[in-house]
């Protein structure tokens, strides 16, 4: 289709729009007739429908401007050409013509004689150079009829292709010049029922409202608050729905990044974030009823659970009388890692379950490379090296391997002592019900417990006042003399805890042996007494028989004396 020009122009700009968002822009230089090909690159005729066109013809100020526009035209960007025309063209020499043509049943309509290429069969528009006022309603469109019933409509557009085009003719680069279009419904058979706003220059649809949208699909109140599905927005953006109102954040991949979609949603059960791309998992949830500052992140990155004033990078607080504050649960063996990034002396500690035996460990390294302390699930404890404590209280048996002598030293208060399970150094009080040396050093020497008991029996016991209270103990020098030469700690008035405990055990052993001897003696005497009692009873029977015989003969009187 070609447009015949009755005058010469330096540059012509042609815009054509039609059904199904068809948009085309062309530029023509001096001597070229504006024309378009109604067939695509495959040889197919454009779709049926009414097409709108606009011709803008320019006369340029000078050959220099023409050269500038020629160079711009080589870029092939219609928007750059349009901007250049508006910048360098002479506003007084710009002429514009617009109209329509149609394609029906895959056949283009031919122009009527003495008319432009328009196929609306209407005369050209009247130009009114002054203001115009219409005090009634106005109908615009091919299907408007005489006697149109407007109801309350002031302006009505009525035909099968409804558009309002805003064409900005600004010709200075400093002024905005984008053209806009409002359209109602698509023009193709089976197209969508919609209301849309388009950027006519870019051919992009900025906003679309579909006909199926319900009441108050978008509502802006007088405070500027926006409601989605509500006419009473309470905050800046208020989303309402009968079931789980949701906001989706989707990265489409259009910019070359991996597609990913997240949902932020809520309902009566929880507020949650959903990973749509990865199986719709819910990695984050908040249940209704959670207290203030259930999770509180401070400006210094400290995190509070149940507190708005965390004093550490992880601070958990509750006002309830609960004991369980932290729980680590896994199908493996949970551990906690403490990592110091000090540039001079970096170190890593690992504590938690040991995978090999399910014991609880304190170790260095990540993964754990050297175990320092172990507690088995049966309650046994193992320490790699020295242990220094203020007070040790054992209510059962203490087992020690590789015990150095003396194992413990005590005077009025407990002084330093060493237990080489690893080593225990105590500066407070040590109390033990039993202490067992399972593998003592040196050659064993049998001690006569009866001798030890005799010595303890004659030993005096005293109470001593100290900073830790009143202590009860024998005289240290008297007690230590039972075991030969005293050690360094014993020479200072200390008492070996092992010797003290062993002495008590030896005394108990000797008393038990003596008790057994006495018990055996008492048992033997009880048997002897029982035998004598049986013999006496037999004699009593025999005496009674003799008295009976004598009584029959009248020789003696019945004895009244009972045998003892």
XYZ file of C-alpha atoms in Angstrom, residues 49-533:
485
model
C -9.352 -5.907 10.839
C -9.150 -2.137 10.766
C -5.667 -0.566 10.687
C -4.850 2.985 11.750
C -2.067 5.004 10.188
C -0.437 8.369 10.662
C 1.816 10.232 8.209
C 4.086 12.976 9.574
C 5.946 14.936 6.868
C 8.878 17.281 7.606
C 10.637 20.024 5.696
C 14.135 20.493 7.082
C 15.901 23.766 7.790
C 19.169 22.975 6.012
C 21.194 20.304 4.270
C 23.242 19.932 7.457
C 20.152 18.835 9.360
C 19.305 16.448 6.544
C 22.749 14.854 6.851
C 22.293 14.463 10.601
C 18.959 12.725 10.134
C 20.387 10.497 7.411
C 23.044 9.243 9.813
C 20.453 8.659 12.527
C 18.302 6.741 10.064
C 21.129 4.233 9.525
C 20.724 3.063 13.133
C 17.337 1.581 12.200
C 15.815 2.737 15.495
C 12.490 4.523 14.800
C 12.496 6.116 18.236
C 15.878 7.750 17.604
C 14.632 8.988 14.215
C 11.477 10.399 15.771
C 13.489 12.206 18.422
C 15.838 13.612 15.768
C 12.925 14.821 13.631
C 11.378 16.596 16.584
C 14.727 18.103 17.497
C 15.939 19.318 14.095
C 12.707 19.705 12.097
C 11.027 23.068 11.520
C 7.754 23.092 13.533
C 6.183 25.383 10.968
C 6.789 22.849 8.193
C 5.367 19.702 9.813
C 2.186 18.219 8.331
C 0.233 15.294 9.749
C -2.393 13.055 8.138
C -4.122 10.123 9.831
C -6.738 7.631 8.789
C -7.669 3.969 8.566
C -7.758 1.128 6.076
C -9.133 -2.379 6.419
C -8.442 -6.004 5.539
C -11.475 -8.286 5.329
C -11.584 -11.989 4.427
C -7.846 -11.842 3.790
C -8.371 -9.164 1.121
C -7.241 -5.517 1.523
C -9.794 -2.808 0.762
C -8.893 -0.505 -2.166
C -9.086 3.306 -1.716
C -12.136 5.114 -2.997
C -11.698 7.705 -5.704
C -10.850 11.208 -4.530
C -10.237 9.954 -0.950
C -7.278 8.916 1.062
C -6.542 5.257 1.649
C -9.061 5.183 4.507
C -11.758 2.512 4.178
C -14.197 3.833 6.793
C -16.245 5.453 3.992
C -16.487 8.672 6.028
C -15.556 12.144 4.923
C -12.421 13.649 6.423
C -12.566 15.296 9.807
C -13.549 18.899 10.192
C -10.917 21.148 11.693
C -12.231 23.588 14.326
C -9.514 26.174 15.076
C -11.244 27.502 18.226
C -12.487 26.037 21.511
C -15.546 23.854 21.216
C -18.106 23.146 23.930
C -20.648 20.318 23.803
C -23.253 20.699 26.499
C -24.825 17.308 25.888
C -23.315 13.859 25.699
C -21.053 12.813 22.846
C -20.747 9.505 21.013
C -17.679 8.773 18.879
C -17.331 5.695 16.689
C -18.602 3.888 13.631
C -21.558 2.384 15.479
C -22.979 5.578 16.984
C -26.609 6.100 15.908
C -28.987 9.012 15.734
C -30.904 9.171 18.999
C -28.166 7.411 20.989
C -29.327 6.649 24.534
C -26.510 7.938 26.726
C -27.944 7.333 30.176
C -25.470 9.044 32.474
C -22.585 8.751 30.000
C -20.995 12.051 29.029
C -18.583 10.596 26.480
C -19.107 7.277 24.710
C -16.813 5.441 22.296
C -18.815 2.980 20.242
C -17.486 0.590 17.624
C -15.735 -2.791 17.431
C -12.218 -1.390 17.944
C -11.979 1.100 20.787
C -8.841 3.152 21.342
C -7.871 6.555 22.744
C -4.472 7.735 21.553
C -2.416 10.469 23.242
C 0.123 11.781 20.723
C 2.680 14.187 22.120
C 4.099 16.410 19.336
C 6.836 17.972 21.459
C 9.851 18.538 19.206
C 12.493 19.472 21.773
C 14.752 16.900 23.373
C 14.181 18.469 26.783
C 10.401 17.862 26.696
C 8.720 14.477 27.268
C 7.258 13.112 24.032
C 6.127 9.515 24.580
C 2.737 8.671 23.031
C 0.191 6.701 25.053
C -2.890 4.679 24.195
C -5.912 3.478 26.149
C -7.626 0.446 24.650
C -10.682 -1.603 25.516
C -10.665 -5.293 24.503
C -8.464 -7.021 21.978
C -9.431 -6.789 18.307
C -8.981 -10.442 17.279
C -11.603 -13.169 17.318
C -11.385 -14.930 20.669
C -9.259 -12.143 22.129
C -9.360 -11.067 25.745
C -11.883 -8.727 27.313
C -9.713 -6.140 28.999
C -8.929 -2.516 29.698
C -5.301 -1.566 29.124
C -2.870 1.339 28.984
C -0.081 1.095 26.422
C 3.117 2.943 25.711
C 2.325 3.569 22.048
C 5.904 4.454 21.146
C 7.440 1.347 22.744
C 4.495 -0.926 21.994
C 4.420 -2.129 25.615
C 1.279 -2.726 27.638
C 1.871 -1.060 31.007
C -1.365 -1.979 32.774
C -4.092 -4.519 32.048
C -7.432 -5.049 33.805
C -9.260 -8.253 32.828
C -13.054 -8.381 32.783
C -13.263 -11.200 35.335
C -11.686 -9.184 38.131
C -14.046 -8.871 41.107
C -15.210 -5.882 43.100
C -12.405 -3.760 44.520
C -9.726 -5.761 42.729
C -7.687 -2.556 42.990
C -8.869 0.188 45.340
C -7.033 3.403 46.295
C -8.608 5.298 49.192
C -8.366 9.012 49.923
C -5.246 8.455 52.064
C -3.431 6.806 49.186
C -3.667 3.322 50.715
C -4.046 0.600 48.106
C -6.425 -2.293 48.632
C -6.390 -5.528 46.652
C -9.821 -7.181 46.937
C -10.869 -4.727 49.644
C -12.470 -1.270 49.650
C -11.164 -0.545 53.140
C -7.371 -0.660 53.003
C -5.905 -0.101 56.470
C -2.230 0.220 55.505
C -0.275 1.361 52.449
C -0.830 -1.992 50.708
C -3.657 -4.175 51.982
C -4.155 -7.607 50.398
C -7.384 -9.435 51.255
C -8.557 -12.905 50.263
C -10.842 -15.587 51.634
C -8.097 -18.225 51.661
C -4.375 -17.589 52.224
C -3.625 -14.135 50.731
C -0.271 -14.465 48.990
C 2.458 -12.315 47.459
C 4.691 -14.013 44.868
C 8.256 -12.891 44.105
C 9.417 -14.509 40.866
C 12.698 -14.279 39.003
C 11.719 -15.323 35.477
C 15.141 -15.923 33.979
C 14.605 -13.153 31.398
C 17.841 -11.464 32.502
C 19.914 -14.628 32.297
C 19.681 -15.642 35.953
C 18.287 -18.972 37.178
C 14.480 -18.838 37.567
C 13.302 -18.851 41.186
C 9.926 -18.130 42.777
C 9.057 -17.409 46.428
C 5.646 -16.910 48.022
C 4.977 -14.825 51.127
C 1.591 -15.836 52.510
C -0.507 -16.202 55.645
C -3.638 -17.876 56.947
C -5.191 -18.957 60.244
C -2.441 -21.547 60.731
C 0.748 -19.611 60.065
C 2.634 -16.861 58.279
C 5.123 -18.508 55.957
C 7.597 -18.192 53.105
C 7.213 -20.869 50.420
C 9.985 -22.013 48.062
C 7.806 -22.555 44.992
C 10.662 -23.652 42.747
C 11.889 -26.406 45.074
C 8.838 -28.481 45.877
C 6.886 -25.697 47.634
C 8.788 -26.300 50.877
C 8.048 -23.912 53.771
C 11.464 -22.970 55.224
C 10.110 -20.172 57.452
C 6.943 -20.080 59.578
C 5.440 -17.935 62.336
C 2.454 -19.361 64.209
C -0.397 -17.158 65.482
C -0.018 -16.241 69.143
C 3.772 -15.857 69.178
C 4.869 -13.307 71.813
C 6.556 -9.960 71.256
C 10.153 -10.301 70.068
C 9.855 -14.037 69.546
C 12.642 -13.344 67.061
C 14.355 -9.957 67.388
C 17.412 -8.932 65.322
C 19.224 -5.882 66.645
C 21.160 -3.274 64.674
C 24.404 -4.888 65.893
C 23.220 -8.247 64.444
C 22.573 -9.778 67.873
C 19.540 -12.073 67.785
C 17.077 -12.381 70.625
C 14.570 -15.185 71.099
C 11.911 -13.932 73.486
C 13.809 -10.719 74.241
C 14.090 -7.334 72.563
C 17.438 -6.653 74.263
C 19.782 -9.544 73.468
C 23.131 -9.351 75.250
C 24.876 -11.830 72.959
C 24.796 -12.798 69.317
C 22.287 -15.501 70.270
C 20.198 -14.805 73.373
C 17.204 -16.953 74.354
C 14.871 -15.834 77.147
C 11.557 -17.008 78.525
C 9.467 -15.958 81.505
C 8.044 -19.467 81.819
C 9.466 -21.991 84.312
C 10.868 -24.203 81.595
C 14.090 -26.212 81.609
C 14.454 -27.065 77.945
C 15.956 -23.957 76.302
C 18.001 -25.441 73.463
C 17.568 -28.727 71.617
C 19.681 -30.117 68.786
C 18.001 -32.979 66.935
C 19.383 -34.986 64.038
C 19.365 -38.464 62.531
C 23.149 -38.278 62.935
C 25.137 -37.120 65.952
C 24.602 -33.388 66.717
C 27.623 -31.263 67.620
C 28.321 -27.589 68.341
C 31.481 -25.955 66.983
C 33.205 -22.962 68.621
C 35.638 -21.350 66.199
C 38.068 -18.550 67.113
C 39.348 -16.706 64.054
C 42.132 -14.998 65.989
C 44.987 -14.412 63.545
C 47.656 -15.206 66.168
C 46.240 -18.233 67.992
C 43.222 -19.604 66.106
C 41.510 -22.597 67.659
C 38.376 -24.633 67.105
C 36.474 -26.562 69.783
C 33.872 -29.208 69.019
C 31.405 -30.521 71.584
C 28.548 -32.951 71.194
C 27.910 -36.589 70.373
C 30.690 -38.871 69.188
C 29.583 -40.928 66.194
C 31.701 -43.970 67.099
C 30.225 -44.755 70.533
C 27.497 -42.118 71.128
C 29.530 -40.605 73.968
C 29.545 -36.878 74.724
C 32.879 -35.229 73.965
C 34.835 -32.009 74.188
C 37.465 -31.956 71.461
C 39.627 -29.602 69.430
C 39.430 -29.285 65.663
C 36.647 -29.432 63.100
C 36.045 -32.242 62.599
C 37.143 -33.282 66.098
C 40.802 -34.319 65.956
C 41.831 -34.600 69.634
C 39.303 -35.524 72.305
C 39.954 -33.713 75.601
C 37.027 -34.957 77.720
C 34.600 -37.831 77.207
C 31.445 -38.918 79.030
C 30.055 -42.276 77.919
C 26.347 -43.006 77.817
C 26.931 -45.262 80.875
C 28.268 -42.299 82.870
C 32.009 -42.998 82.733
C 34.199 -39.906 82.318
C 37.681 -39.677 80.787
C 39.927 -36.617 80.835
C 42.992 -36.328 78.606
C 45.164 -34.237 80.961
C 45.160 -32.248 84.229
C 41.983 -31.205 86.029
C 42.056 -28.372 88.574
C 39.052 -27.989 90.896
C 38.123 -26.230 94.150
C 35.983 -29.007 95.603
C 35.479 -32.702 94.851
C 32.601 -34.590 96.463
C 32.174 -38.291 95.684
C 29.059 -39.998 97.031
C 29.984 -43.369 95.537
C 33.255 -45.002 94.509
C 36.115 -43.094 92.885
C 38.282 -45.236 90.571
C 41.762 -43.873 89.730
C 44.363 -45.266 87.300
C 48.079 -44.428 87.486
C 47.702 -42.926 90.952
C 50.697 -40.957 92.196
C 51.491 -41.066 95.904
C 50.130 -39.288 97.809
C 46.824 -39.199 95.992
C 45.317 -36.599 98.329
C 46.528 -34.404 101.173
C 44.333 -32.898 103.866
C 45.036 -30.947 107.038
C 42.484 -28.656 108.640
C 41.409 -27.858 105.099
C 42.177 -29.578 101.823
C 45.483 -28.545 100.275
C 46.631 -29.323 96.748
C 46.440 -32.943 95.700
C 46.820 -34.896 92.488
C 44.739 -37.743 91.107
C 46.305 -39.140 87.954
C 43.258 -40.456 86.124
C 44.375 -37.486 84.574
C 45.370 -35.062 87.357
C 42.961 -33.459 89.822
C 44.233 -30.409 91.710
C 41.864 -29.164 94.412
C 42.085 -26.099 96.645
C 38.768 -26.628 98.429
C 37.235 -29.527 100.355
C 37.335 -33.130 99.099
C 34.701 -35.483 100.506
C 34.490 -39.125 99.434
C 32.473 -42.090 100.708
C 34.780 -44.571 98.975
C 38.033 -44.258 97.088
C 39.426 -47.270 95.215
C 42.974 -47.419 93.876
C 42.508 -49.844 90.989
C 46.154 -49.984 89.862
C 48.566 -48.541 92.504
C 52.213 -47.989 91.802
C 55.088 -49.714 93.624
C 55.412 -53.142 95.303
C 52.399 -54.020 97.476
C 53.006 -54.767 101.197
C 50.400 -56.679 103.170
C 49.162 -54.736 106.190
C 47.921 -56.572 109.296
C 44.496 -55.094 109.735
C 44.279 -56.183 113.396
C 47.390 -54.121 114.108
C 45.954 -51.169 112.232
C 42.685 -51.445 114.165
C 44.528 -51.529 117.482
C 46.402 -48.359 116.526
C 43.257 -46.551 115.382
C 41.477 -47.636 118.588
C 44.057 -45.785 120.632
C 44.093 -42.746 118.310
C 42.623 -39.402 119.332
C 40.311 -37.384 116.987
C 39.987 -33.611 116.932
C 37.925 -30.809 115.379
C 39.709 -27.984 113.549
C 38.343 -24.549 112.707
C 39.216 -23.330 109.204
C 38.062 -20.885 106.543
C 35.844 -23.651 105.157
C 34.231 -24.416 108.537
C 34.925 -27.046 111.207
C 36.930 -30.102 110.099
C 36.966 -33.449 111.965
C 40.150 -35.542 111.659
C 42.790 -37.467 113.649
C 46.137 -35.966 114.523
C 48.007 -35.862 111.229
C 51.462 -36.832 112.592
C 50.024 -39.699 114.675
C 47.993 -40.994 111.736
C 50.782 -40.702 109.143
C 53.206 -42.609 111.390
C 51.182 -45.739 110.718
C 52.403 -45.753 107.096
C 56.115 -45.105 107.397
C 57.936 -42.016 106.214
C 55.550 -39.113 105.510
C 55.401 -37.402 102.115
C 56.090 -33.697 101.550
C 52.421 -32.785 101.948
C 52.063 -35.027 105.014
C 55.085 -33.364 106.610
C 53.165 -30.075 106.366
C 50.336 -31.529 108.415
C 48.341 -33.080 105.586
C 46.661 -36.481 105.552
C 46.587 -38.740 102.500
C 43.009 -39.136 101.361
C 43.812 -42.634 100.085
C 45.400 -43.653 103.408
C 42.482 -42.208 105.335
C 39.909 -44.029 103.220
C 41.952 -47.269 103.217
C 42.332 -47.129 107.015
C 38.596 -46.880 107.410
C 38.118 -49.821 105.059
C 40.778 -51.874 106.897
C 39.110 -51.143 110.217
C 35.776 -52.228 108.826
C 37.401 -55.401 107.470
C 39.033 -56.255 110.829
C 35.805 -55.575 112.730
C 33.944 -57.768 110.285
C 36.439 -60.619 110.835
C 36.246 -60.265 114.622
C 32.476 -60.180 114.406
C 32.536 -63.414 112.417
C 34.702 -65.104 115.124
C 32.393 -63.937 117.899
C 29.373 -65.048 115.914
C 30.865 -68.544 115.503
C 31.679 -68.730 119.236
C 28.157 -67.704 120.192
C 26.722 -70.282 117.819
C 28.830 -73.059 119.422
C 27.812 -72.017 122.936
C 24.164 -71.939 121.902
C 24.482 -75.546 120.689
C 26.190 -76.603 123.976
C 23.450 -74.978 126.059
C 20.775 -76.683 123.981
C 22.471 -80.107 124.550
C 22.663 -79.537 128.313
C 19.009 -78.550 128.393
